[in-house]
């Protein structure tokens, strides 16, 4: 069975739409017309590496004519490259065994095979290694907190700063945030319910004065609550710094002392140094080095 879903009736319909005979399709993909007839009647199936050629000959998108579920494994990468096991092995200058064993989840590819095989399959080495993991039944690991996507919307940024940016033991409530926003930006006239809707994603837009008030409330630069589009390197670096500082506050990272920053406020820097000092005092094994 090919690694993609194969329905002979769909092949027949696509061929007829192009007024193509079975013999003509067979010539284009390197088989006889009788073989095409067996495919279309469901009596036989093409090899997986033939599917890209069939889709090309019929001028149909591969994923639409022969769909598949989930990310690719090694077999699917090879077949989508139009290579047989023997042809893939020839790329490696090896027998068929390394390719067949890796695809069946019996033995992983030798490290020296990764680069040439990725090039032959037209994918990156990272994608090839991920496909190999799937061939061995390894599921991708969910991202950790340190690998999470950076917050983009106003609500995501509020939640992010509530989790990582506060140096107080008790995080601000929606009412606290609304009060501070209105204090710093009197024209904002925002309520606790408005803040809740932003945090929960029920609302995503806010006028400039609200964005500025939020920045002042959380003591962060105004540009952090600016455009929600692609984050600039400066914004990403700032958010990673906040996440790291939050990890210190939560006791996950030790050994940092802040000396000064063009991004963080003086109060935030003082709070960082105070937190690090407290942690070093409580945990004597942490060296007091700058």
Backbone as numpy.savetxt, mean C-alpha at the origin, in Angstrom:
# Nx Ny Nz CAx CAy CAz Cx Cy Cz
-5.01 -26.77 -15.29 -5.85 -25.57 -15.29 -4.97 -24.31 -15.29
-5.33 -23.31 -16.09 -4.57 -22.06 -16.09 -4.79 -21.30 -14.79
-3.86 -20.39 -14.43 -3.98 -19.65 -13.18 -5.08 -18.59 -13.20
-5.58 -18.28 -14.39 -6.69 -17.34 -14.51 -7.98 -18.10 -14.84
-9.11 -17.45 -14.61 -10.39 -18.07 -14.94 -10.52 -18.16 -16.46
-10.90 -19.33 -16.93 -11.04 -19.52 -18.38 -12.45 -19.99 -18.69
-13.10 -19.27 -19.59 -14.45 -19.61 -20.05 -14.41 -19.67 -21.58
-14.49 -20.88 -22.11 -14.39 -21.05 -23.56 -15.46 -20.30 -24.33
-16.64 -20.16 -23.74 -17.72 -19.46 -24.44 -17.39 -17.98 -24.64
-16.64 -17.40 -23.69 -16.23 -16.00 -23.85 -15.21 -15.85 -24.97
-14.33 -16.84 -25.09 -13.35 -16.82 -26.18 -14.08 -16.93 -27.52
-15.06 -17.84 -27.59 -15.83 -18.00 -28.82 -16.55 -16.70 -29.20
-17.17 -16.06 -28.21 -17.91 -14.83 -28.48 -16.97 -13.73 -28.96
-15.80 -13.61 -28.33 -14.84 -12.58 -28.73 -14.30 -12.86 -30.14
-14.08 -14.13 -30.44 -13.58 -14.49 -31.77 -14.61 -14.17 -32.85
-15.86 -14.50 -32.57 -16.91 -14.25 -33.56 -17.16 -12.76 -33.76
-16.98 -11.98 -32.71 -17.16 -10.53 -32.87 -16.16 -9.96 -33.88
-15.06 -10.65 -34.05 -14.03 -10.19 -34.98 -14.02 -10.99 -36.28
-15.08 -11.76 -36.49 -15.20 -12.56 -37.73 -13.93 -13.38 -37.97
-13.44 -13.99 -36.90 -12.21 -14.76 -36.98 -12.53 -16.25 -36.89
-11.91 -17.05 -37.75 -12.10 -18.50 -37.70 -11.21 -19.10 -36.60
-11.60 -20.28 -36.15 -10.80 -20.97 -35.13 -9.38 -21.22 -35.63
-9.26 -21.55 -36.91 -7.93 -21.79 -37.48 -7.07 -20.53 -37.41
-7.68 -19.36 -37.67 -6.93 -18.11 -37.64 -6.45 -17.79 -36.23
-7.33 -17.99 -35.26 -6.92 -17.75 -33.87 -5.80 -18.71 -33.48
-5.94 -19.97 -33.90 -4.91 -20.95 -33.59 -3.56 -20.57 -34.15
-3.55 -20.05 -35.38 -2.29 -19.65 -35.99 -1.64 -18.50 -35.22
-2.46 -17.61 -34.69 -1.93 -16.46 -33.96 -1.32 -16.85 -32.61
-1.82 -17.93 -32.03 -1.33 -18.32 -30.70 -0.50 -19.60 -30.73
-0.28 -20.15 -31.93 0.61 -21.30 -32.05 -0.01 -22.65 -31.79
-1.31 -22.81 -32.07 -1.96 -24.11 -31.91 -2.84 -24.35 -33.14
-3.44 -25.54 -33.21 -4.30 -25.85 -34.34 -5.71 -25.33 -34.11
-6.48 -25.26 -35.19 -7.87 -24.85 -35.06 -8.66 -25.84 -34.23
-8.29 -27.13 -34.31 -8.99 -28.15 -33.52 -8.77 -27.92 -32.03
-7.57 -27.47 -31.67 -7.29 -27.18 -30.26 -8.15 -26.03 -29.77
-8.28 -24.99 -30.60 -9.14 -23.86 -30.24 -10.58 -24.33 -30.05
-11.03 -25.23 -30.91 -12.39 -25.76 -30.80 -12.59 -26.47 -29.47
-11.58 -27.23 -29.03 -11.69 -27.92 -27.74 -11.73 -26.92 -26.59
-10.95 -25.84 -26.71 -10.99 -24.81 -25.67 -12.39 -24.22 -25.56
-12.95 -23.86 -26.71 -14.23 -23.17 -26.71 -15.37 -24.07 -26.25
-15.25 -25.35 -26.46 -16.31 -26.28 -26.05 -16.15 -26.74 -24.61
-15.03 -26.35 -23.96 -14.79 -26.75 -22.58 -14.21 -28.13 -22.43
-13.81 -28.75 -23.54 -13.22 -30.08 -23.48 -11.74 -30.04 -23.09
-11.14 -28.88 -23.21 -9.73 -28.73 -22.87 -9.48 -27.29 -22.45
-8.33 -27.05 -21.84 -7.97 -25.71 -21.41 -6.60 -25.35 -21.96
-6.39 -24.11 -22.31 -5.05 -23.70 -22.76 -4.10 -23.63 -21.58
-2.82 -23.74 -21.88 -1.83 -23.52 -20.84 -1.86 -22.05 -20.42
-1.52 -21.81 -19.17 -1.61 -20.45 -18.64 -0.81 -19.44 -19.43
0.35 -19.86 -19.94 1.19 -18.92 -20.67 0.62 -18.54 -22.04
-0.43 -19.26 -22.47 -1.08 -18.94 -23.75 -2.12 -17.83 -23.60
-2.60 -17.59 -22.39 -3.70 -16.65 -22.21 -3.38 -15.24 -22.67
-2.18 -14.69 -22.38 -1.89 -13.34 -22.88 -1.94 -13.27 -24.41
-1.44 -14.30 -25.08 -1.45 -14.31 -26.54 -2.87 -14.38 -27.08
-3.73 -15.16 -26.41 -5.13 -15.27 -26.84 -5.82 -13.92 -26.70
-5.62 -13.27 -25.54 -6.24 -11.97 -25.31 -5.76 -10.94 -26.32
-4.46 -10.97 -26.64 -3.91 -10.03 -27.61 -4.48 -10.29 -29.00
-4.57 -11.56 -29.38 -5.10 -11.91 -30.70 -6.55 -11.48 -30.86
-7.30 -11.53 -29.77 -8.72 -11.15 -29.81 -8.93 -9.69 -29.46
-7.83 -8.97 -29.20 -7.89 -7.55 -28.85 -8.79 -7.31 -27.64
-8.62 -8.15 -26.63 -9.40 -8.05 -25.40 -8.45 -7.83 -24.22
-8.84 -7.02 -23.23 -8.00 -6.87 -22.03 -7.85 -8.21 -21.32
-6.63 -8.54 -20.95 -6.35 -9.83 -20.32 -7.19 -10.04 -19.07
-7.26 -9.01 -18.21 -7.98 -9.16 -16.94 -9.48 -9.28 -17.13
-10.00 -8.79 -18.25 -11.44 -8.90 -18.49 -11.80 -10.24 -19.13
-10.98 -10.68 -20.07 -11.26 -11.96 -20.73 -10.95 -13.14 -19.82
-9.85 -13.01 -19.07 -9.43 -14.08 -18.16 -9.15 -13.49 -16.77
-10.17 -13.22 -15.99 -9.96 -12.58 -14.68 -9.28 -13.52 -13.68
-8.75 -12.93 -12.63 -8.20 -13.71 -11.52 -8.46 -12.95 -10.24
-8.43 -13.64 -9.12 -8.71 -13.03 -7.83 -7.44 -12.85 -7.03
-7.31 -11.70 -6.41 -6.20 -11.46 -5.50 -4.90 -11.13 -6.21
-3.87 -10.79 -5.42 -2.55 -10.48 -5.98 -1.94 -11.71 -6.64
-0.99 -11.52 -7.56 -0.43 -12.66 -8.29 0.55 -13.48 -7.47
0.61 -14.78 -7.79 1.67 -15.63 -7.25 2.69 -15.83 -8.36
3.68 -16.69 -8.13 4.74 -16.88 -9.12 4.22 -17.45 -10.43
3.29 -18.39 -10.34 2.77 -18.99 -11.57 2.07 -17.95 -12.44
1.29 -17.09 -11.81 0.57 -16.08 -12.58 1.54 -15.09 -13.22
2.58 -14.69 -12.49 3.56 -13.78 -13.08 4.22 -14.40 -14.30
4.57 -15.67 -14.19 5.23 -16.34 -15.32 4.28 -16.44 -16.51
3.06 -16.87 -16.25 2.10 -17.04 -17.34 1.75 -15.71 -17.99
1.62 -14.67 -17.18 1.31 -13.36 -17.75 2.45 -12.82 -18.59
3.66 -13.33 -18.34 4.81 -12.96 -19.17 4.87 -13.81 -20.43
3.95 -14.78 -20.54 3.91 -15.64 -21.73 5.00 -16.68 -21.78
5.51 -17.07 -20.61 6.62 -18.02 -20.55 6.17 -19.35 -19.98
6.68 -20.43 -20.54 6.47 -21.75 -19.96 7.48 -21.96 -18.85
7.31 -23.03 -18.08 8.27 -23.34 -17.03 9.66 -23.55 -17.64
9.70 -24.25 -18.77 10.99 -24.51 -19.42 11.65 -23.21 -19.88
10.85 -22.29 -20.41 11.41 -21.02 -20.89 11.90 -20.16 -19.72
11.17 -20.19 -18.60 11.63 -19.45 -17.42 12.92 -20.05 -16.89
13.00 -21.38 -16.90 14.22 -22.04 -16.44 15.40 -21.70 -17.34
15.13 -21.56 -18.63 16.20 -21.21 -19.58 16.77 -19.83 -19.27
15.91 -18.92 -18.82 16.37 -17.59 -18.43 17.39 -17.70 -17.30
17.15 -18.65 -16.40 18.03 -18.83 -15.24 19.24 -19.69 -15.55
19.24 -20.34 -16.71 20.32 -21.26 -17.01 20.28 -22.47 -16.10
19.07 -22.88 -15.73 18.90 -23.98 -14.78 17.89 -24.98 -15.32
17.67 -26.04 -14.57 16.64 -27.00 -14.94 15.27 -26.43 -14.59
14.22 -27.17 -14.91 12.86 -26.72 -14.61 12.57 -26.75 -13.11
13.35 -27.53 -12.36 13.04 -27.77 -10.95 12.94 -26.50 -10.11
13.89 -25.55 -10.17 13.78 -24.36 -9.31 12.49 -23.58 -9.53
12.09 -23.44 -10.80 10.87 -22.70 -11.11 9.64 -23.47 -10.63
9.59 -24.76 -10.95 8.44 -25.57 -10.58 8.31 -25.70 -9.06
9.44 -25.88 -8.38 9.39 -26.03 -6.92 8.94 -24.75 -6.23
9.38 -23.61 -6.75 8.97 -22.34 -6.15 7.49 -22.08 -6.38
7.01 -22.38 -7.58 5.60 -22.14 -7.88 4.68 -23.04 -7.06
5.14 -24.23 -6.74 4.31 -25.17 -5.98 4.51 -25.03 -4.47
5.37 -24.09 -4.06 5.56 -23.86 -2.63 6.42 -24.90 -1.95
7.30 -25.56 -2.70 8.15 -26.59 -2.10 9.52 -26.06 -1.71
10.09 -25.21 -2.55 11.42 -24.68 -2.25 11.55 -23.29 -2.87
12.02 -22.34 -2.08 12.13 -20.97 -2.56 13.26 -20.82 -3.58
13.12 -19.79 -4.39 14.12 -19.50 -5.41 15.45 -19.11 -4.78
16.53 -19.52 -5.40 17.85 -19.06 -4.99 17.91 -17.55 -5.17
18.60 -16.88 -4.27 18.67 -15.41 -4.32 19.21 -14.91 -5.65
20.10 -15.68 -6.27 20.69 -15.24 -7.54 19.69 -15.30 -8.70
18.55 -15.97 -8.48 17.55 -16.09 -9.54 16.56 -14.92 -9.54
16.51 -14.17 -8.45 15.46 -13.16 -8.30 15.53 -12.08 -9.38
16.71 -11.49 -9.55 16.82 -10.38 -10.50 16.53 -10.80 -11.94
17.16 -11.87 -12.47 16.87 -12.22 -13.86 15.43 -12.66 -14.08
14.84 -13.32 -13.08 13.46 -13.77 -13.26 12.50 -12.59 -13.21
12.77 -11.63 -12.34 11.93 -10.43 -12.28 11.99 -9.68 -13.61
13.18 -9.58 -14.18 13.33 -8.91 -15.47 12.58 -9.65 -16.56
12.66 -10.98 -16.55 11.97 -11.77 -17.56 10.45 -11.65 -17.43
9.97 -11.50 -16.20 8.53 -11.39 -15.97 8.03 -9.96 -16.11
8.96 -9.02 -16.23 8.57 -7.62 -16.38 8.03 -7.00 -15.11
8.56 -7.44 -13.95 8.11 -6.90 -12.66 9.33 -6.51 -11.84
9.10 -5.82 -10.74 10.20 -5.47 -9.84 10.59 -6.69 -9.01
11.77 -6.63 -8.44 12.20 -7.72 -7.56 11.29 -7.83 -6.35
10.82 -6.68 -5.84 9.92 -6.69 -4.69 8.62 -7.41 -5.03
8.09 -7.16 -6.22 6.84 -7.82 -6.62 7.05 -9.31 -6.81
8.20 -9.69 -7.33 8.49 -11.12 -7.49 8.57 -11.81 -6.14
9.25 -11.18 -5.18 9.38 -11.78 -3.84 8.02 -11.87 -3.15
7.17 -10.85 -3.36 5.83 -10.89 -2.78 5.02 -12.02 -3.40
5.18 -12.22 -4.71 4.47 -13.31 -5.39 4.97 -14.67 -4.88
6.27 -14.76 -4.61 6.81 -16.00 -4.06 6.21 -16.29 -2.69
6.06 -15.27 -1.87 5.42 -15.46 -0.57 4.02 -16.02 -0.73
3.28 -15.51 -1.71 1.92 -16.01 -1.92 1.93 -17.45 -2.41
2.93 -17.82 -3.19 3.03 -19.21 -3.63 3.27 -20.14 -2.46
3.88 -19.60 -1.40 4.14 -20.39 -0.19 3.07 -20.18 0.87
1.99 -19.50 0.50 0.87 -19.33 1.42 1.09 -18.29 2.48
2.07 -17.39 2.27 2.34 -16.35 3.25 1.48 -15.14 2.92
0.69 -14.70 3.89 -0.15 -13.53 3.68 0.61 -12.27 4.07
0.35 -11.17 3.36 1.02 -9.91 3.71 0.71 -9.50 5.14
1.73 -8.98 5.83 1.56 -8.52 7.21 0.89 -7.15 7.22
-0.18 -6.98 8.01 -0.81 -5.66 8.08 0.20 -4.62 8.53
0.12 -3.41 8.01 1.10 -2.39 8.39 1.02 -2.06 9.87
2.19 -1.84 10.48 2.23 -1.42 11.87 1.94 0.07 11.96
1.86 0.58 13.18 1.59 2.01 13.35 2.62 2.86 12.62
3.89 2.39 12.63 4.95 3.17 12.01 4.88 3.14 10.49
4.07 2.20 9.93 3.98 2.08 8.49 2.64 2.59 7.95
1.81 3.14 8.82 0.51 3.59 8.39 0.64 4.76 7.42
-0.36 4.87 6.55 -0.38 5.97 5.61 -0.53 7.28 6.37
0.20 8.28 5.93 0.14 9.59 6.59 -1.26 10.17 6.45
-1.75 10.84 7.49 -3.10 11.43 7.44 -3.17 12.55 6.41
-4.30 12.63 5.70 -4.45 13.63 4.65 -5.62 14.57 4.93
-6.78 14.02 5.28 -7.94 14.87 5.49 -7.82 15.60 6.83
-8.67 16.61 7.01 -8.66 17.36 8.27 -8.93 16.43 9.44
-9.94 15.57 9.29 -10.29 14.66 10.38 -9.18 13.69 10.71
-8.51 13.16 9.67 -7.40 12.24 9.91 -6.26 12.93 10.65
-6.04 14.21 10.32 -4.97 14.95 11.00 -5.33 15.24 12.45
-6.60 15.55 12.70 -7.03 15.76 14.09 -6.83 14.49 14.90
-7.29 13.35 14.37 -7.14 12.08 15.09 -5.67 11.72 15.29
-4.86 12.00 14.27 -3.43 11.72 14.37 -2.80 12.52 15.50
-3.11 13.82 15.55 -2.52 14.68 16.57 -3.07 14.35 17.96
-4.32 13.91 18.04 -4.85 13.49 19.33 -4.12 12.25 19.84
-3.75 11.36 18.91 -3.08 10.13 19.31 -1.61 10.35 19.63
-0.93 11.13 18.78 0.52 11.24 18.92 1.02 12.61 19.38
0.20 13.65 19.18 0.71 14.99 19.38 0.51 15.58 20.76
-0.36 14.98 21.57 -0.64 15.56 22.88 0.41 15.15 23.89
0.87 16.12 24.69 1.81 15.80 25.76 1.11 15.74 27.12
-0.20 15.90 27.10 -0.98 15.78 28.34 -1.47 14.35 28.49
-1.75 13.97 29.73 -2.22 12.61 29.97 -3.61 12.40 29.39
-4.43 13.45 29.39 -5.80 13.35 28.88 -5.90 14.09 27.56
-6.33 13.39 26.52 -6.46 14.01 25.20 -7.61 15.01 25.21
-7.51 16.00 24.35 -8.56 17.01 24.26 -9.85 16.40 23.75
-10.97 16.89 24.27 -12.28 16.47 23.79 -12.65 17.32 22.58
-13.73 16.93 21.91 -14.21 17.72 20.78 -14.57 19.13 21.23
-15.15 19.23 22.42 -15.51 20.55 22.94 -14.26 21.40 23.22
-13.20 20.75 23.75 -11.95 21.47 24.00 -11.37 22.01 22.70
-11.38 21.16 21.67 -10.82 21.58 20.38 -11.62 22.73 19.80
-12.95 22.62 19.85 -13.81 23.68 19.31 -13.57 24.99 20.05
-13.44 24.91 21.37 -13.21 26.12 22.17 -11.89 26.79 21.78
-10.83 25.99 21.61 -9.54 26.55 21.25 -9.54 27.12 19.83
-10.23 26.43 18.93 -10.31 26.94 17.56 -11.00 28.30 17.55
-12.12 28.40 18.25 -12.86 29.66 18.30 -12.07 30.75 19.02
-11.25 30.33 19.97 -10.42 31.29 20.70 -9.34 31.87 19.79
-8.73 31.00 18.99 -7.65 31.46 18.11 -8.18 32.06 16.82
-9.37 31.63 16.39 -9.96 32.14 15.16 -11.42 32.49 15.43
-11.68 33.66 16.00 -13.04 34.04 16.41 -14.07 33.93 15.29
-13.64 34.08 14.05 -14.60 34.00 12.95 -14.99 32.59 12.58
-14.36 31.59 13.21 -14.61 30.20 12.83 -16.00 29.74 13.25
-16.41 30.06 14.49 -17.72 29.68 15.01 -17.98 28.19 14.81
-17.05 27.36 15.27 -17.17 25.92 15.10 -17.63 25.29 16.41
-18.38 24.20 16.33 -18.92 23.53 17.51 -18.26 22.18 17.72
-18.53 21.59 18.88 -18.01 20.26 19.16 -18.55 19.24 18.17
-19.81 19.41 17.77 -20.39 18.49 16.78 -19.68 18.61 15.43
-19.27 19.84 15.09 -18.53 20.03 13.84 -17.20 19.28 13.89
-16.52 19.36 15.03 -15.25 18.65 15.19 -15.47 17.15 15.09
-16.52 16.65 15.71 -16.82 15.22 15.66 -17.06 14.76 14.24
-17.81 15.56 13.46 -18.08 15.19 12.07 -16.79 15.14 11.26
-15.88 16.07 11.53 -14.60 16.05 10.83 -13.80 14.80 11.20
-13.74 14.50 12.50 -12.96 13.34 12.95 -13.51 12.04 12.39
-14.83 11.92 12.30 -15.46 10.68 11.85 -15.61 10.60 10.34
-15.20 11.66 9.64 -15.26 11.63 8.18 -16.59 12.03 7.59
-17.57 12.41 8.45 -18.86 12.84 7.93 -18.74 14.16 7.20
-17.75 14.96 7.56 -17.45 16.21 6.87 -15.96 16.23 6.56
-15.60 16.78 5.42 -14.18 16.80 5.03 -13.68 18.20 4.70
-14.59 19.14 4.49 -14.19 20.49 4.12 -14.30 21.43 5.31
-13.46 22.45 5.30 -13.50 23.48 6.35 -12.88 24.75 5.80
-13.41 25.91 6.18 -12.83 27.17 5.69 -11.43 27.39 6.25
-10.72 28.32 5.64 -9.33 28.57 6.02 -9.19 28.97 7.48
-10.17 29.75 8.01 -10.03 30.19 9.40 -10.14 29.02 10.38
-10.93 28.01 10.02 -11.03 26.82 10.87 -9.72 26.03 10.82
-9.16 25.90 9.63 -7.89 25.19 9.49 -6.80 25.89 10.30
-6.78 27.22 10.21 -5.78 27.98 10.97 -6.01 27.83 12.47
-7.29 27.86 12.88 -7.59 27.70 14.30 -7.20 26.32 14.81
-7.39 25.29 14.00 -6.98 23.94 14.39 -5.47 23.86 14.57
-4.74 24.48 13.65 -3.28 24.48 13.76 -2.84 25.15 15.05
-3.46 26.28 15.39 -3.11 26.97 16.62 -3.52 26.16 17.85
-4.67 25.49 17.76 -5.14 24.69 18.89 -4.18 23.56 19.21
-3.61 22.95 18.16 -2.69 21.83 18.35 -1.23 22.28 18.38
-1.01 23.59 18.24 0.34 24.16 18.27 1.24 23.54 17.20
0.72 23.51 15.99 1.48 23.01 14.84 1.46 24.08 13.76
2.35 24.00 12.78 2.36 24.99 11.70 1.04 25.00 10.93
0.65 26.17 10.44 -0.62 26.29 9.72 -0.65 25.43 8.47
0.52 25.24 7.83 0.51 24.48 6.59 0.16 23.01 6.80
0.22 22.53 8.03 -0.14 21.13 8.28 -1.62 20.89 7.99
-2.46 21.89 8.26 -3.89 21.75 8.00 -4.27 22.40 6.67
-3.30 22.53 5.79 -3.57 23.12 4.48 -4.16 22.11 3.52
-3.61 22.05 2.32 -4.14 21.20 1.26 -4.17 19.74 1.69
-5.28 19.05 1.35 -5.41 17.64 1.69 -4.87 16.72 0.60
-4.31 17.29 -0.45 -3.83 16.49 -1.57 -2.51 15.81 -1.20
-1.71 15.47 -2.21 -0.45 14.77 -1.98 0.42 15.55 -0.99
0.91 14.85 0.02 1.69 15.51 1.06 3.10 15.81 0.57
3.59 16.99 0.90 4.95 17.35 0.53 5.93 16.62 1.44
7.19 16.49 1.02 8.19 15.84 1.89 8.29 16.51 3.25
8.15 17.85 3.30 8.25 18.55 4.58 7.11 18.13 5.52
5.89 18.02 4.98 4.75 17.62 5.81 4.94 16.18 6.28
5.38 15.30 5.39 5.59 13.90 5.77 6.64 13.80 6.87
7.71 14.57 6.73 8.78 14.54 7.74 8.25 15.03 9.08
7.44 16.08 9.04 6.87 16.61 10.28 5.98 15.58 10.95
5.12 14.92 10.17 4.20 13.93 10.73 4.97 12.74 11.32
6.04 12.34 10.66 6.85 11.25 11.21 7.49 11.67 12.52
7.90 12.95 12.61 8.48 13.44 13.85 7.44 13.41 14.97
6.21 13.83 14.65 5.13 13.80 15.64 4.85 12.38 16.09
4.83 11.45 15.11 4.57 10.04 15.47 5.67 9.51 16.38
6.92 9.88 16.08 8.05 9.43 16.89 7.97 10.00 18.30
7.63 11.28 18.37 7.50 11.92 19.68 6.37 11.26 20.48
5.26 10.97 19.78 4.16 10.29 20.45 4.56 8.93 20.97
5.43 8.24 20.23 5.91 6.93 20.68 6.74 7.07 21.94
7.51 8.16 22.03 8.28 8.42 23.25 7.33 8.61 24.42
6.29 9.42 24.19 5.33 9.69 25.25 4.66 8.41 25.74
4.44 7.48 24.81 3.78 6.23 25.16 4.76 5.18 25.67
6.03 5.57 25.81 7.02 4.65 26.35 7.54 3.64 25.37
7.32 3.88 24.05 7.75 2.92 23.05 9.15 3.22 22.53
9.60 4.46 22.63 10.92 4.85 22.15 11.58 5.70 23.22
12.83 5.42 23.52 13.54 6.16 24.55 14.84 6.72 23.98
15.44 7.67 24.72 16.77 8.13 24.36 16.81 9.32 23.44
15.75 10.13 23.39 15.74 11.31 22.53 15.70 12.56 23.39
16.49 13.54 23.04 16.39 14.85 23.68 16.34 15.89 22.59
15.40 16.81 22.70 15.22 17.82 21.66 16.08 19.03 21.95
16.77 19.53 20.94 17.65 20.69 21.12 17.07 21.95 20.48
16.18 21.80 19.58 15.63 22.96 18.89 15.12 22.55 17.53
14.15 23.26 17.03 13.55 22.89 15.76 12.91 24.10 15.12
12.94 24.15 13.79 12.26 25.21 13.08 10.79 24.86 12.88
10.40 23.63 13.22 9.04 23.18 12.97 8.22 23.15 14.24
8.78 22.58 15.32 8.04 22.44 16.57 8.11 23.72 17.39
7.03 24.00 18.12 7.00 25.19 18.96 7.93 25.01 20.16
8.29 26.12 20.81 9.16 26.05 21.97 8.51 25.24 23.09
7.19 25.39 23.25 6.50 24.63 24.29 6.58 23.13 24.00
6.39 22.77 22.72 6.47 21.36 22.37 7.87 20.82 22.62
8.89 21.61 22.27 10.26 21.17 22.50 10.53 20.99 23.99
10.01 21.92 24.80 10.21 21.81 26.24 9.52 20.57 26.78
8.32 20.29 26.27 7.59 19.10 26.71 8.34 17.83 26.33
8.94 17.83 25.14 9.71 16.66 24.72 10.87 16.41 25.68
11.62 17.45 25.96 12.75 17.30 26.87 12.31 16.86 28.26
11.16 17.39 28.71 10.65 17.00 30.02 10.28 15.52 30.04
9.63 15.07 28.96 9.23 13.67 28.89 10.44 12.74 28.87
11.43 13.11 28.05 12.63 12.27 27.97 13.33 12.23 29.32
13.40 13.38 29.99 14.02 13.41 31.31 13.31 12.52 32.30
11.97 12.54 32.28 11.21 11.68 33.19 11.44 10.21 32.89
11.49 9.88 31.60 11.71 8.48 31.22 13.08 8.00 31.66
14.09 8.86 31.48 15.44 8.48 31.89 15.54 8.32 33.40
14.80 9.14 34.12 14.82 9.05 35.58 14.18 7.75 36.05
13.09 7.36 35.36 12.36 6.16 35.77 13.07 4.89 35.33
13.76 4.96 34.20 14.42 3.78 33.66 15.92 4.02 33.65
16.58 3.61 34.70 18.00 3.94 34.86 18.87 3.30 33.80
18.36 2.25 33.13 19.20 1.59 32.14 19.31 2.40 30.86
18.49 3.42 30.69 18.59 4.24 29.49 19.74 5.21 29.66
20.79 5.18 28.81 21.94 6.07 28.98 21.56 7.52 28.77
22.10 8.39 29.63 21.80 9.82 29.55 22.81 10.50 28.65
22.68 10.22 27.34 23.59 10.78 26.35 22.80 11.59 25.35
23.39 12.66 24.91 22.74 13.51 23.92 23.26 13.15 22.54
